[in-house]
Coordinates of C-alpha atoms in Angstrom, one line a residue:
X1 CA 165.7 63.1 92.3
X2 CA 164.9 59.8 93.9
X3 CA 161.8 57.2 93.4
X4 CA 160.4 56.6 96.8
X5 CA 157.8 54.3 97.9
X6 CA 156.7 55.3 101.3
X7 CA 154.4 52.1 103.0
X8 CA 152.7 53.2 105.8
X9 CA 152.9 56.8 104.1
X10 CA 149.2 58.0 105.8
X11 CA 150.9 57.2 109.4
X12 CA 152.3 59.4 111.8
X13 CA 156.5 59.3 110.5
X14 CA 155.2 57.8 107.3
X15 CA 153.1 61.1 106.6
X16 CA 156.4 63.4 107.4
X17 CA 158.8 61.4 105.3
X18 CA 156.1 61.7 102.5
X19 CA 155.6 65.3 103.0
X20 CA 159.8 66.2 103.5
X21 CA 160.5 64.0 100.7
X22 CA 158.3 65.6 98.1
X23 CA 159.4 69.1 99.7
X24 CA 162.4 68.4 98.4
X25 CA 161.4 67.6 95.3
X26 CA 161.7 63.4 95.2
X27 CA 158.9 61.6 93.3
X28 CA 156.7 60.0 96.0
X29 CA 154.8 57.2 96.3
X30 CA 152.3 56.8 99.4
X31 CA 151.7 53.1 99.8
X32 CA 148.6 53.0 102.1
X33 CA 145.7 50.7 103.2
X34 CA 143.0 53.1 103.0
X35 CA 143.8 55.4 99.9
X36 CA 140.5 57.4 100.4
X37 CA 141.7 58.3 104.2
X38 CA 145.0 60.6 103.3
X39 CA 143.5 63.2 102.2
X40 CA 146.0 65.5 104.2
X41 CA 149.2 64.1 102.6
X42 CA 150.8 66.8 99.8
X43 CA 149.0 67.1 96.5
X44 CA 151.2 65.9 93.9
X45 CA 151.9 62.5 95.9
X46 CA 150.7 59.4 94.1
X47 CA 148.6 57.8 96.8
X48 CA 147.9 53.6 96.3
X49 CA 146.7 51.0 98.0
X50 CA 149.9 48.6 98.9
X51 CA 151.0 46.3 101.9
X52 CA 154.4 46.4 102.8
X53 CA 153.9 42.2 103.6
X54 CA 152.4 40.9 100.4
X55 CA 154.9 39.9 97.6
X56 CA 152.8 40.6 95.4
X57 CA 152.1 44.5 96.2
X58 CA 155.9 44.6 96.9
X59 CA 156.3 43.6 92.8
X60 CA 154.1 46.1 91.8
X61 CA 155.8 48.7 93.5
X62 CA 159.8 47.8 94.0
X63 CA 160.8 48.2 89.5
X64 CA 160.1 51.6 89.3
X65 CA 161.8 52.8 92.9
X66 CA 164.8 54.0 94.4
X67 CA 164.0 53.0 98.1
X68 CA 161.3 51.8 99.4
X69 CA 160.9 53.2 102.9
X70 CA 159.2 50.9 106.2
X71 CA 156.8 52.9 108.1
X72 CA 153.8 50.9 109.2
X73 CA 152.6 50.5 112.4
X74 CA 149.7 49.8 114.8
X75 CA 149.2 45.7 113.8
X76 CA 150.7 42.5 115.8
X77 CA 154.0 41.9 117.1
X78 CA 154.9 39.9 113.7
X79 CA 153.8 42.9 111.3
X80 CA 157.3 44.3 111.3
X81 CA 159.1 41.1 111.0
X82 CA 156.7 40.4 108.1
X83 CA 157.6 43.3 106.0
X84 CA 161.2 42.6 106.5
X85 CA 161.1 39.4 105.4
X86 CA 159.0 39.8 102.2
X87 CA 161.2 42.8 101.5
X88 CA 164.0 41.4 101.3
X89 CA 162.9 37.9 99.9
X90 CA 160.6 39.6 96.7
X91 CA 163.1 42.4 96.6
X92 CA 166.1 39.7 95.8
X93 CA 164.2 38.6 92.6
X94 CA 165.5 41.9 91.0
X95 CA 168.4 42.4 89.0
X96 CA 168.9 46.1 90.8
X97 CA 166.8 45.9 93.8
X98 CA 165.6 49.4 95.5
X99 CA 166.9 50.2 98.8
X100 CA 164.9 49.3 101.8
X101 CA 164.9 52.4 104.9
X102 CA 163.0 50.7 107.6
X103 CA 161.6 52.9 110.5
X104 CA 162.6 50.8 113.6
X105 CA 162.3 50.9 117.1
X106 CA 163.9 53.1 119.9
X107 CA 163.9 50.0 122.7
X108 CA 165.4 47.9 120.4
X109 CA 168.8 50.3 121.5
X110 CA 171.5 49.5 123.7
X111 CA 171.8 50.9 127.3
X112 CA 174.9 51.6 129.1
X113 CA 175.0 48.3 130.4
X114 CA 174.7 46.6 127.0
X115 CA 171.0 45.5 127.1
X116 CA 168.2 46.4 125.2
X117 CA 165.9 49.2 126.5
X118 CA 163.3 46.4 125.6
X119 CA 164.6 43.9 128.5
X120 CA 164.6 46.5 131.1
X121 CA 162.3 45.7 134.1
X122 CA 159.8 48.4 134.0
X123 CA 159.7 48.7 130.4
X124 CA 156.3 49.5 129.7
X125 CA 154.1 46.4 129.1
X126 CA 151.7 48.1 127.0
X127 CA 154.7 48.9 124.3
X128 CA 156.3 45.7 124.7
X129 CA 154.6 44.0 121.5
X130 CA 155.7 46.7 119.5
X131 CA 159.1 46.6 120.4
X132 CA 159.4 43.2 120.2
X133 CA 158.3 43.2 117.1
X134 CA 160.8 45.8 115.9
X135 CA 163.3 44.0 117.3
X136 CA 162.6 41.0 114.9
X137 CA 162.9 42.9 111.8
X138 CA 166.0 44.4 112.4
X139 CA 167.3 40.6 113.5
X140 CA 165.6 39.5 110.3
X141 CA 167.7 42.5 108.2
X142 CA 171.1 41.9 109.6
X143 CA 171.0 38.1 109.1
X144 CA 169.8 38.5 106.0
X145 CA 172.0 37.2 102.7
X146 CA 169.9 38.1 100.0
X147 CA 172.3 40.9 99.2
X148 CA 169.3 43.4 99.4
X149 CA 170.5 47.3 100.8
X150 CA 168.9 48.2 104.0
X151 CA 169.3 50.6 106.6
X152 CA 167.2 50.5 109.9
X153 CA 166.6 53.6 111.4
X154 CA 165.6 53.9 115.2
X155 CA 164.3 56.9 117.1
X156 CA 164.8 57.9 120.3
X157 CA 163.8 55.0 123.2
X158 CA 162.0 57.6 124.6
X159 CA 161.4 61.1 124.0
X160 CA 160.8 61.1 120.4
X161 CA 157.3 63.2 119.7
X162 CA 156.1 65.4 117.0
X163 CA 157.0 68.6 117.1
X164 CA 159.0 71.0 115.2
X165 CA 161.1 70.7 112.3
X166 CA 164.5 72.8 113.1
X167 CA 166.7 70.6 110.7
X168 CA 169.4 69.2 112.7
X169 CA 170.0 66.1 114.5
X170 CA 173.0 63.9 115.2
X171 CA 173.2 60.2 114.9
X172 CA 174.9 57.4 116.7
X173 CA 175.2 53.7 116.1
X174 CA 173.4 51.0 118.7
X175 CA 173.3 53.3 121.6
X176 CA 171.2 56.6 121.9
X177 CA 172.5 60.0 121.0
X178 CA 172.1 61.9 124.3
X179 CA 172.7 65.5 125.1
X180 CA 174.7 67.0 127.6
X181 CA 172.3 66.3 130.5
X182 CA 172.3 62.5 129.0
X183 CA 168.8 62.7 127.1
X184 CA 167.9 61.9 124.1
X185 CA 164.9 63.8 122.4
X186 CA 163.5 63.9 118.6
X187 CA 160.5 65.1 117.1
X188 CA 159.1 63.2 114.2
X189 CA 159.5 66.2 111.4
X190 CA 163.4 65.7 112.2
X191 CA 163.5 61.9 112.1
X192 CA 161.6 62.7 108.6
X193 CA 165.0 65.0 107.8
X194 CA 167.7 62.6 108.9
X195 CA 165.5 60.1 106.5
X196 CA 165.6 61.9 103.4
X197 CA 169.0 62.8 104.1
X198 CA 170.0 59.2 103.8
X199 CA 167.8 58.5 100.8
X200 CA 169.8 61.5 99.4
X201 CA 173.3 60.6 101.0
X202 CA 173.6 57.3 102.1
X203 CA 175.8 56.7 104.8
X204 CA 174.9 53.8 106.9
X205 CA 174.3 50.7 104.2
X206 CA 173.4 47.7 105.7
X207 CA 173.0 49.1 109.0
X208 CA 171.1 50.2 111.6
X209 CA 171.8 54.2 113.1
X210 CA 170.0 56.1 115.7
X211 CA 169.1 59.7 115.6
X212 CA 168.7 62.5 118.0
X213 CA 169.5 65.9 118.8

């Protein structure tokens, strides 16, 4: 049984994490802005008020946990680069820091042609910030050398909704996992599985993987 602190825990991932973590029996911590507003998350879950880019929350939370798991959302393009900086800056002040599993971007992915869904033409403009922003924190993690573990996980660049939890998935590096007919499709409550699975069984330290069916 793993320690997890779960900022962002009242969001739309961050909620299934929380939930298929405790499921299985971890000891959870929701880290949320609004403690009063999660009201839905499982009874049992310790539910505080933290923020994922103050030092000083991050101290609080970080001695007694396992992995501390990234999945805020919603705010400026800067918010995600922000938490992965004071991560792994605060984090490196500890003798045995916790693991970071930061829930990243799907257009931060490689296409065929080697670019970044991101960079494509008619990306959407209205998702643009976001992924930007995404993309910073995972630049921020890999050129990191405070010798803090991190994983960045990213979703599907496209079809990734929530749905059903069927409890299978297969992952990939920096390019999307695609089916036969070359789509690549995820629903949130699976992305929530493949999560806990690497808080249970980590297999891709200091990396970033994708996931899809």
């Amino acid at each position: 049984m793993s320690s997890i602190v779960v900022f962002g825990a009242g969001g739309t991932a961050g909620s299934r994490v929380t939930a298929e973590a405790f499921r299985r029996g971890h000891r959870v911590t929701a880290a949320v802005r609004r403690p009063e507003a999660t009201s839905y998350l499982p009874a049992g879950v310790r539910v505080v008020t933290g923020d994922v880019t103050s030092a000083r929350s991050v101290r609080e939370l970080a001695p007694e946990a396992d992995v501390l798991v990234v999945a805020v959302g919603g705010g400026e393009r800067t918010l995600w680069a922000d938490a992965a900086r004071t991560l792994t800056t605060t984090l490196a002040e500890l003798p045995d820091p916790p693991r970071i599993i930061h829930l990243g971007g799907g257009a931060t992915l490689l296409a065929p042609d080697g670019t970044r869904f991101l960079d494509a033409p008619d990306f959407p403009e209205r998702y643009r910030d976001p992924a930007l922003g995404q993309a910073d924190a995972l630049d921020c993690y890999r050129s990191s050398a405070d010798g803090v573990p991190w994983t960045y996980v990213s979703p599907p660049p496209l079809e990734f909704h929530p749905g059903e939890r069927t409890g299978r998935y297969r992952t990939g590096g920096d390019h999307p996992v695609t089916d036969a007919q070359g789509r690549s499709v995820l629903s949130y409550e699976d992305l929530a599985v493949a999560v806990v699975d690497e808080i249970e069984n980590p297999r891709h330290l200091n990396t970033r993987f994708t996931v899809a069916y």
